[in-house]
Coordinates of C-alpha atoms in Angstrom, one line a residue:
X6 CA -12.7 31.4 34.0
X7 CA -15.7 33.3 34.8
X8 CA -18.8 33.7 32.3
X9 CA -22.0 35.5 32.4
X10 CA -25.6 34.6 30.8
X11 CA -26.9 37.7 28.7
X12 CA -29.5 35.7 27.3
X13 CA -31.3 36.9 30.2
X14 CA -33.3 33.9 30.5
X15 CA -32.2 30.3 32.1
X16 CA -30.0 28.3 30.0
X17 CA -29.2 24.8 30.3
X18 CA -25.6 23.9 29.7
X19 CA -24.5 20.1 29.9
X20 CA -27.4 19.1 32.4
X21 CA -27.1 22.4 34.6
X22 CA -29.2 25.7 34.7
X23 CA -27.8 28.5 34.5
X24 CA -30.1 32.1 35.1
X25 CA -30.0 34.8 32.9
X26 CA -27.7 38.1 33.2
X27 CA -25.8 36.3 36.7
X28 CA -22.0 35.0 36.3
X29 CA -20.6 31.9 37.1
X30 CA -17.1 30.3 37.1
X31 CA -16.8 27.2 35.1
X32 CA -13.8 25.0 33.7
X33 CA -11.5 26.6 30.8
X34 CA -11.8 23.5 28.4
X35 CA -16.1 24.4 28.6
X36 CA -15.3 28.0 27.2
X37 CA -16.8 27.5 23.6
X38 CA -19.8 25.1 24.7
X39 CA -20.9 28.4 26.6
X40 CA -19.8 30.9 24.3
X41 CA -22.5 28.8 21.6
X42 CA -25.0 29.0 24.3
X43 CA -25.0 32.6 24.5
X44 CA -22.5 33.8 27.4
X45 CA -20.0 36.3 27.6
X46 CA -16.3 35.4 28.4
X47 CA -15.9 37.5 31.8
X48 CA -12.5 36.8 32.5
X49 CA -10.0 34.4 31.7
X50 CA -6.8 33.0 33.4
X51 CA -3.8 33.3 30.5
X52 CA -1.0 30.3 31.8
X53 CA 2.1 32.5 31.3
X54 CA 4.9 31.2 29.1
X55 CA 8.8 31.6 29.6
X56 CA 10.3 34.0 27.9
X57 CA 11.7 32.5 24.2
X58 CA 15.5 32.3 24.2
X59 CA 17.2 34.0 21.5
X60 CA 19.9 32.6 19.8
X61 CA 22.5 34.4 17.8
X62 CA 21.0 35.0 14.4
X63 CA 23.1 33.9 11.3
X64 CA 23.5 36.2 8.7
X65 CA 22.4 34.7 5.3
X66 CA 22.7 36.4 2.1
X67 CA 19.3 36.0 0.6
X68 CA 19.4 35.9 -3.3
X69 CA 16.3 37.4 -4.1
X70 CA 14.5 34.1 -6.5
X71 CA 13.8 35.0 -10.2
X72 CA 10.1 35.5 -11.1
X73 CA 7.9 33.1 -12.3
X74 CA 8.2 34.4 -15.9
X75 CA 6.1 31.4 -17.7
X76 CA 3.1 32.4 -15.3
X77 CA 3.5 36.0 -16.1
X78 CA 1.7 37.7 -18.8
X79 CA 2.8 39.5 -22.2
X80 CA 2.6 42.9 -20.7
X81 CA 3.8 42.0 -17.3
X82 CA 7.2 40.4 -19.5
X83 CA 7.2 44.2 -21.2
X84 CA 7.0 45.1 -18.1
X85 CA 9.6 43.8 -16.6
X86 CA 12.1 44.3 -19.3
X87 CA 11.3 47.7 -19.7
X88 CA 12.4 47.9 -15.2
X89 CA 15.8 46.2 -16.3
X90 CA 16.4 48.4 -19.5
X91 CA 16.3 45.6 -21.9
X92 CA 15.6 46.3 -25.2
X93 CA 13.0 44.9 -26.9
X94 CA 10.2 45.7 -29.3
X95 CA 6.2 45.8 -28.8
X96 CA 5.9 43.3 -32.1
X97 CA 8.1 40.6 -30.4
X98 CA 5.8 37.1 -28.9
X99 CA 6.0 36.3 -25.2
X100 CA 8.2 33.2 -26.3
X101 CA 10.8 36.0 -27.7
X102 CA 10.0 38.2 -24.4
X103 CA 10.5 35.4 -22.6
X104 CA 13.5 34.4 -23.7
X105 CA 15.0 37.8 -23.2
X106 CA 13.7 37.7 -19.5
X107 CA 15.6 34.5 -19.1
X108 CA 18.9 35.6 -20.7
X109 CA 18.8 38.4 -18.5
X110 CA 17.9 36.1 -15.2
X111 CA 20.8 34.1 -16.4
X112 CA 23.5 36.7 -16.1
X113 CA 22.2 38.0 -12.9

């Protein structure tokens, strides 16, 4: 890996001096140490990874999970019921709305 000391001054990294504005070849496993000491990474060797084998996909019918009604607010429950076209009254309590939602989700 090639690095360059961009600090302008000489830096000592692991007991070895590196003069400013010069490029050096260093070990890949010391990358983080040189970055912390103000060096710029100029080039890294990228190991080629073999292409992943693609297995035939099995089609699975995904059923959308029903929402967590107990964590919804009263307004969210009202919106959900309105989306589904289920009649309710605005004076209904959260428990009543929750009951309507649960009944609807059981029917699906």
